[in-house]
Short mmCIF file of C-alpha atoms and ligand atoms in Angstrom, two decimals:
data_model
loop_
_atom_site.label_atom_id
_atom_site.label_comp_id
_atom_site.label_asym_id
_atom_site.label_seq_id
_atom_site.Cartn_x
_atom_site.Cartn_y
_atom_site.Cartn_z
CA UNK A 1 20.01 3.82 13.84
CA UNK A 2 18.74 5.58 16.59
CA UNK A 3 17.00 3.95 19.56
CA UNK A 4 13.70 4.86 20.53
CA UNK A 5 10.82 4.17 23.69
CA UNK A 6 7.57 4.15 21.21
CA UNK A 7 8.57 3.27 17.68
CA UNK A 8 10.81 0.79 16.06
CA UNK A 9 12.88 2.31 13.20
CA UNK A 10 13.99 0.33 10.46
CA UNK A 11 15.14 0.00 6.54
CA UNK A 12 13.80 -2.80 4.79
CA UNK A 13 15.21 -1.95 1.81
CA UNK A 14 17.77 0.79 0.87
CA UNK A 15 15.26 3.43 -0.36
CA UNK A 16 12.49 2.77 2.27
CA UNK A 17 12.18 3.58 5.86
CA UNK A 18 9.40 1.88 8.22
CA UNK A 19 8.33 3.25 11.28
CA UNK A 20 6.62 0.44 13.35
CA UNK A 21 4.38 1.78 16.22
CA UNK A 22 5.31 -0.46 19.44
CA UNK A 23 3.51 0.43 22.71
CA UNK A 24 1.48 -2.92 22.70
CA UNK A 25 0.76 -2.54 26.42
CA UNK A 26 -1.09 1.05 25.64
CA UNK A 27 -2.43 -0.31 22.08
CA UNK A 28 -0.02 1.62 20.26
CA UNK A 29 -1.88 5.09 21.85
CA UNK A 30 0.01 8.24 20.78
CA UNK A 31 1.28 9.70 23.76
CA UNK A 32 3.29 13.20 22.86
CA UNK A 33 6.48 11.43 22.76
CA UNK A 34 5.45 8.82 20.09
CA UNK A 35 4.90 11.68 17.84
CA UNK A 36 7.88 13.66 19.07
CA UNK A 37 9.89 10.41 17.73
CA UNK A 38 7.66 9.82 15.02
CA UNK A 39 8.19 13.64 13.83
CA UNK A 40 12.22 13.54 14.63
CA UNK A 41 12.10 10.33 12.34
CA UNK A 42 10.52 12.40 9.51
CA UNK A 43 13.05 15.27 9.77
CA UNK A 44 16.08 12.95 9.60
CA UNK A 45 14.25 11.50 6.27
CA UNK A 46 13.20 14.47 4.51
CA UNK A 47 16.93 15.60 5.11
CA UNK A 48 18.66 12.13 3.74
CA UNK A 49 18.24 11.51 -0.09
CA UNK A 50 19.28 7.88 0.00
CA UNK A 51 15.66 7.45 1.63
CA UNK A 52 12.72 7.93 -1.21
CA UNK A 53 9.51 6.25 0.82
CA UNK A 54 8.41 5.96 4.50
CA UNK A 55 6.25 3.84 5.64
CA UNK A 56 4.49 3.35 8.84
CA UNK A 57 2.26 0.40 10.82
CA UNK A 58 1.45 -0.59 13.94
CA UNK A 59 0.68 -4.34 14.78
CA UNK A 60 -1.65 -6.87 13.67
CA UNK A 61 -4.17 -6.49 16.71
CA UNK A 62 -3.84 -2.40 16.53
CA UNK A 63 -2.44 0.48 14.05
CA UNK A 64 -3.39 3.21 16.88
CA UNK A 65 -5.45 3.17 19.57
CA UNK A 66 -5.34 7.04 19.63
CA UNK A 67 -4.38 9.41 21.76
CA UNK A 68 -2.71 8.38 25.05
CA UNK A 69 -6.11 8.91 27.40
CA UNK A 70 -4.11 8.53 30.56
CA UNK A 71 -1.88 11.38 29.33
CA UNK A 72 -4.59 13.70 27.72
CA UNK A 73 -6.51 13.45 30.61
CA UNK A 74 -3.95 15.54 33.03
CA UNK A 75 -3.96 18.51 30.06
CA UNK A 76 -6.10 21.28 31.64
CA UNK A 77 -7.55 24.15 28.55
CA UNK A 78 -4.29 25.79 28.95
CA UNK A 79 -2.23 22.91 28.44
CA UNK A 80 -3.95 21.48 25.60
CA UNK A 81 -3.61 25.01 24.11
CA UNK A 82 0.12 25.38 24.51
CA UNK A 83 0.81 21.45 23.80
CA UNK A 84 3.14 20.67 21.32
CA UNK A 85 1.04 17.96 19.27
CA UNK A 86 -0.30 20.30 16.72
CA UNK A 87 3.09 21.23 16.13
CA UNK A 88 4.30 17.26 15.27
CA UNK A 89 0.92 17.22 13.03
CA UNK A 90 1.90 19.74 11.20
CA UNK A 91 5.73 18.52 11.24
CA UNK A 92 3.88 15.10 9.77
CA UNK A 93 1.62 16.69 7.37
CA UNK A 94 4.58 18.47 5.68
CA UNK A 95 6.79 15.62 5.11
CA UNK A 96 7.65 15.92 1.53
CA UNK A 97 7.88 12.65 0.67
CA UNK A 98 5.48 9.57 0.05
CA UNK A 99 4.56 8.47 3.38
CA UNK A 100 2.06 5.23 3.25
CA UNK A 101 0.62 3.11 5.79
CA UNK A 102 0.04 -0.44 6.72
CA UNK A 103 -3.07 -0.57 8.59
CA UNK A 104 -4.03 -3.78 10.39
CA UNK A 105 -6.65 -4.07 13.54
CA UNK A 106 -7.49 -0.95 15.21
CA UNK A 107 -6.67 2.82 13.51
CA UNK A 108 -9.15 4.94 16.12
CA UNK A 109 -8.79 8.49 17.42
CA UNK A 110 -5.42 9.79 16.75
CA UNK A 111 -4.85 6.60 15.00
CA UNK A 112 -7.48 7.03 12.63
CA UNK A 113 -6.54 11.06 12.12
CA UNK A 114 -2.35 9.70 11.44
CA UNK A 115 -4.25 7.37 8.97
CA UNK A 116 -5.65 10.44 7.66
CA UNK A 117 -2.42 12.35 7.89
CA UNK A 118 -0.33 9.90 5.47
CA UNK A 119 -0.67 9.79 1.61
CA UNK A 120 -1.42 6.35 0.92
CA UNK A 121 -3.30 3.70 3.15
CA UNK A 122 -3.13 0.08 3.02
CA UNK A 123 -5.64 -1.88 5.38
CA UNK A 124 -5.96 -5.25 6.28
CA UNK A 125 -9.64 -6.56 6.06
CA UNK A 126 -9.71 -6.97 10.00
CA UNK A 127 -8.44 -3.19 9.94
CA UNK A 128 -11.48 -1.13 12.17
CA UNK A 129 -11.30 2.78 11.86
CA UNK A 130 -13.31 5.47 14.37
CA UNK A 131 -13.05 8.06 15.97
CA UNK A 132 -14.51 7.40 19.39
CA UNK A 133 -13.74 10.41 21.21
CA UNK A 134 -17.78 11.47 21.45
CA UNK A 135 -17.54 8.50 23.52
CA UNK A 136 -14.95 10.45 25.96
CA UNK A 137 -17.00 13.34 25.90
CA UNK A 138 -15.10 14.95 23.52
CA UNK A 139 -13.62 15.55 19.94
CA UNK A 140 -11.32 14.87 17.55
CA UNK A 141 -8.21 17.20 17.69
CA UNK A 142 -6.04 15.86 14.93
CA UNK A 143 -7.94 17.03 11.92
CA UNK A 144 -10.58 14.48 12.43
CA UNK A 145 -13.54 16.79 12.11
CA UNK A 146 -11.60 18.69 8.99
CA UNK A 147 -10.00 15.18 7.11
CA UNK A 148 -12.72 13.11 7.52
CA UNK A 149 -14.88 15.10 6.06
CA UNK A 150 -13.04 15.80 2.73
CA UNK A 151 -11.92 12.45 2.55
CA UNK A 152 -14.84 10.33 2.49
CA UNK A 153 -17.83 13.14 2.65
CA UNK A 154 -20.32 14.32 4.95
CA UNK A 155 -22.34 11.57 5.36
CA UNK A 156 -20.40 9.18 6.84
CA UNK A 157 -17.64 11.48 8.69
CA UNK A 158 -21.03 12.71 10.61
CA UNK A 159 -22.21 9.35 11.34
CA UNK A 160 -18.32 8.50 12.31
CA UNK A 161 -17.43 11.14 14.79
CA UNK A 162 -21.32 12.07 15.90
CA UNK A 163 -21.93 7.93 16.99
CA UNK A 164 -18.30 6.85 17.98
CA UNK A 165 -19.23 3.67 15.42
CA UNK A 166 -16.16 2.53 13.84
CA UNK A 167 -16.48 0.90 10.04
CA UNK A 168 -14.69 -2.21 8.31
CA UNK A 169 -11.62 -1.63 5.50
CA UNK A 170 -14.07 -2.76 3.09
CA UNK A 171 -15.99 -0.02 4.32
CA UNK A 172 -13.46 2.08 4.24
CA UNK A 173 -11.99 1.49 0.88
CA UNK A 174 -15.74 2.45 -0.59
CA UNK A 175 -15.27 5.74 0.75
CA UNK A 176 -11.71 6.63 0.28
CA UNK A 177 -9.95 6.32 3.26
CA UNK A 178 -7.94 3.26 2.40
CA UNK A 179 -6.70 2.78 -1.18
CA UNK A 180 -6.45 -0.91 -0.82
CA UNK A 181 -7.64 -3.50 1.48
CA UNK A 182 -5.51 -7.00 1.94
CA UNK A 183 -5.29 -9.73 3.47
CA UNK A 184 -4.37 -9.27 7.18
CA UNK A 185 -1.19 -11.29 6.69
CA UNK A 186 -0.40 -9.39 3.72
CA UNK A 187 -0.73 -5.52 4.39
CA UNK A 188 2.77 -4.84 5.22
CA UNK A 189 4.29 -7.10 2.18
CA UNK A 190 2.10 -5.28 0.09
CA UNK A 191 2.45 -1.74 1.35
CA UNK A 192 6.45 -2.32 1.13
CA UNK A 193 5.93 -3.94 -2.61
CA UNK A 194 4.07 -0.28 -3.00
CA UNK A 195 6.78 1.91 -1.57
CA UNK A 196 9.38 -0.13 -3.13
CA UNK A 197 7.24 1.18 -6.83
CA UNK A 198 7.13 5.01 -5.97
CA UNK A 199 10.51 4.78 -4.72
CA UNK A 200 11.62 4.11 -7.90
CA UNK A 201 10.37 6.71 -10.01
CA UNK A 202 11.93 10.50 -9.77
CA UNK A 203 12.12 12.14 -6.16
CA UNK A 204 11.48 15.27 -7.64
CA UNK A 205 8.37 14.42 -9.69
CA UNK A 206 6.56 12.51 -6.56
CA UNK A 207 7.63 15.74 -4.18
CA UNK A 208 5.84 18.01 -6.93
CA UNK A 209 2.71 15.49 -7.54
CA UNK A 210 1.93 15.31 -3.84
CA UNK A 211 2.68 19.14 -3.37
CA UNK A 212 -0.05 19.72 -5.80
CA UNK A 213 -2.16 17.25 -4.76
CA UNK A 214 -2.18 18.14 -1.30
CA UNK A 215 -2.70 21.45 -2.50
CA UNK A 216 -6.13 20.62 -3.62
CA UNK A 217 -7.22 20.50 -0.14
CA UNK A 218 -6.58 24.00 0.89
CA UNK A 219 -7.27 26.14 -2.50
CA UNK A 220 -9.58 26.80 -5.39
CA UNK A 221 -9.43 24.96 -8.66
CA UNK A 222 -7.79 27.67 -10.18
CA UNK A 223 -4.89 28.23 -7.86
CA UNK A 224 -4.66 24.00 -8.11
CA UNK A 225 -4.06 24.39 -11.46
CA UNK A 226 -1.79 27.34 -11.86
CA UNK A 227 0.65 25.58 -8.95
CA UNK A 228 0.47 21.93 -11.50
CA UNK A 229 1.18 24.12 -14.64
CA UNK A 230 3.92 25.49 -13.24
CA UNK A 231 5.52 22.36 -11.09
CA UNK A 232 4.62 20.85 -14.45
CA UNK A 233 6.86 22.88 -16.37
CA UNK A 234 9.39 22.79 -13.68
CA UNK A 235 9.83 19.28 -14.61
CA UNK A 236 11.18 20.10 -17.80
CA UNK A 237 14.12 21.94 -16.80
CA UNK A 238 15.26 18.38 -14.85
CA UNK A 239 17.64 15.64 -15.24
CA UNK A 240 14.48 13.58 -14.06
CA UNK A 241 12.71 14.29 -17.24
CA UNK A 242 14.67 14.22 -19.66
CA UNK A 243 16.16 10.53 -18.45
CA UNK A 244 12.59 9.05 -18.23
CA UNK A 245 11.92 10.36 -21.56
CA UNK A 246 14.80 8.87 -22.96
CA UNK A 247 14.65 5.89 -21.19
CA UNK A 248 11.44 5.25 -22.67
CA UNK A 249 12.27 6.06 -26.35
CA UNK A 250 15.69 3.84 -26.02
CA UNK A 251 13.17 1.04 -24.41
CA UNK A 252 14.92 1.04 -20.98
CA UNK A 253 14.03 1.45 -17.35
CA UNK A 254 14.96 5.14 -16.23
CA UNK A 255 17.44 5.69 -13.45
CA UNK A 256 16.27 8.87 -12.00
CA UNK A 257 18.21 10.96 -9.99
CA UNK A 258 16.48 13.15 -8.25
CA UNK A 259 17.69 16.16 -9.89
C1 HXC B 1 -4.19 5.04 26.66
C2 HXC B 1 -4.97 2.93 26.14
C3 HXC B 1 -5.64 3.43 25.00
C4 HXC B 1 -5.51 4.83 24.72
C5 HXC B 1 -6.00 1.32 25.11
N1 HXC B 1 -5.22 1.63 26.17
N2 HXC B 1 -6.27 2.39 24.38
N3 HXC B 1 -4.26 3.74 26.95
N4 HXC B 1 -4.80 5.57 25.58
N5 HXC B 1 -6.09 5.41 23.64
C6 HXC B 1 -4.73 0.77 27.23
C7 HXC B 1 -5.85 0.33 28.18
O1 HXC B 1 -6.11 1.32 29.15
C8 HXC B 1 -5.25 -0.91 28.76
O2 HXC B 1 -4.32 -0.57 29.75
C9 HXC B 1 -4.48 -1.52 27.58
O3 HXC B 1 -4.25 -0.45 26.67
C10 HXC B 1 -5.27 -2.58 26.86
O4 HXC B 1 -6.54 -2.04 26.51
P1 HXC B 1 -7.82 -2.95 26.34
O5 HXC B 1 -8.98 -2.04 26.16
O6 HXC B 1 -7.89 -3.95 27.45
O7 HXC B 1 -7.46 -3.71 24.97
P2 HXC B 1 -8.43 -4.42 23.94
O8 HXC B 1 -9.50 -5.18 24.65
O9 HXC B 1 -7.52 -5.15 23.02
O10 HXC B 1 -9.17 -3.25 23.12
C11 HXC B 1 -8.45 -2.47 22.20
C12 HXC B 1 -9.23 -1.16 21.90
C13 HXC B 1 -9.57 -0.45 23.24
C14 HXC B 1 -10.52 -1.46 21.14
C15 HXC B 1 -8.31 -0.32 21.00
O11 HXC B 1 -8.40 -0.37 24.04
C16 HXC B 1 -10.09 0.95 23.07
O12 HXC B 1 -11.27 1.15 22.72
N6 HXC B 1 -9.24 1.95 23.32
C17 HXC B 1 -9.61 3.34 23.36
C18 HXC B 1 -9.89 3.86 21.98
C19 HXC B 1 -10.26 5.33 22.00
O13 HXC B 1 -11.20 5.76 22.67
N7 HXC B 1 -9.50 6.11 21.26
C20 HXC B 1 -9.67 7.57 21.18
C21 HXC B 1 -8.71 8.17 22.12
S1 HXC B 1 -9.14 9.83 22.47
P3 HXC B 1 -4.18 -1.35 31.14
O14 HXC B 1 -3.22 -0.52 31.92
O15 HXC B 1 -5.54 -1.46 31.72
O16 HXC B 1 -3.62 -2.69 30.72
C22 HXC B 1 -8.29 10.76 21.48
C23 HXC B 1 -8.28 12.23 21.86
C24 HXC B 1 -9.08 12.70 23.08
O17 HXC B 1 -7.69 10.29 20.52
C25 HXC B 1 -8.57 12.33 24.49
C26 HXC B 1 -9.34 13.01 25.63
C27 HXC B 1 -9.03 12.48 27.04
#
């Protein structure tokens, strides 16, 4: 397993990879490299099939504290143009396969926004999410403006990135940014019980699911459904398929195999 300066990279279980954010000294904050090794950790999964789920957190006290301020603050309008973060968002939005997160304490900024970036959140009830940068005198740059506002509405992403507030999981959960809130001691445990679920069903059915659901985001309803109908009926030419459907008819679990 490769070593690395801002995340800890590890598999608790065969078919799951976690990615633990560990920069307690700068509260986790996503300096360029952290998402350099956060991006280089994606490629190597998307590329190995023995992996099915990743799964990222921070620490108790702090998911993200987002970006690295010290570092942003040397980028000049030039160098914030030609910066390479976009490029690991984008590497990080098109990870093909389930990527969840264990949120506990503090998911702000560019935390909040990687929050936003992953498919499934999990949040601790201590779990506080914001995006603070009108505090900095500036704005989000990770989607936060664009996310935000599809994910929970306009109402609150206003209030959100207009006052700097941050809101509760509890909060959160009522308006879609989290999927689950738990028990602080419990997030990860339950996030990993999660992945360990997906990763069991067919590779190539989640990868088409969250295609199309991601899909919903950028295109009409129409265009949503033509790209299910046909990922739908791609699923019946597959190995995938056909063994769920017999496993359910011969009343056993399905071993799928990604094919
Ligand atoms: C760099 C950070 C940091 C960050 C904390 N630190 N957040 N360093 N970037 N985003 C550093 C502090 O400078 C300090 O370093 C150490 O971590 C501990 O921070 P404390 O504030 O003492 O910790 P705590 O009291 O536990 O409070 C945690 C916190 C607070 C609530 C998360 O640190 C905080 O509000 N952080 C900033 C959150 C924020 O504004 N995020 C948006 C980032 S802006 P030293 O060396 O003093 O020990 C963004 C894009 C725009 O995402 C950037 C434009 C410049």
């Amino acid at each position: 397993m490769e070593t690395y300066q801002d995340i800890l990279v590890d598999r608790p279980q065969d078919d799951i990879l976690l990615i633990t954010l560990n920069r307690p000294d700068a509260r986790n904050a996503l300096r360029n490299n952290s998402l350099l090794e956060i991006t280089e950790t994606l490629c190597a999964a998307a590329a190995d099939a023995t992996i099915r789920v990743v799964v990222i957190t921070g620490s108790q006290k702090v998911f993200a504290a987002g970006a690295d301020i010290k570092e942003m603050a040397q980028l000049d309008a030039i160098g914030a143009l030609i910066d390479n973060r976009p490029e690991y968002w984008k590497a990080i939005s098109a990870f093909h396969k389930p990527l969840l997160a264990a949120v506990n304490g503090y998911a702000l900024g560019a935390g909040c926004e990687l929050a936003m970036h992953v498919d499934i959140v999990i949040a601790g009830e201590g779990a506080k999410f914001g995006q603070p940068e009108i505090n900095l005198g500036t704005i989000p740059g990770a989607g936060g403006t664009q996310r935000l506002i599809k994910t929970v509405g306009k109402p609150l992403a206003m209030k959100l990135v207009l006052s700097g507030e941050m809101i509760d999981a509890r909060t959160a959960l009522a308006a879609g940014l989290v999927a689950e809130v738990t028990a602080d001691e419990h997030t990860l445990e339950r996030t990993l019980a999660l992945a360990g679920t997906i990763a069991g069903k067919s590779p190539l059915a989640i990868r088409l699911a969250k295609e199309a659901m991601l899909k919903s985001f950028e295109v009409g309803l129409e265009a949503g459904l033509n790209l299910e109908r046909k990922s739908f009926s791609l699923m019946a030419a597959s190995a995938d398929r056909k063994e769920g459907i017999e496993a359910f008819l011969e009343k056993r679990k399905p071993k799928f195999s990604g094919r």
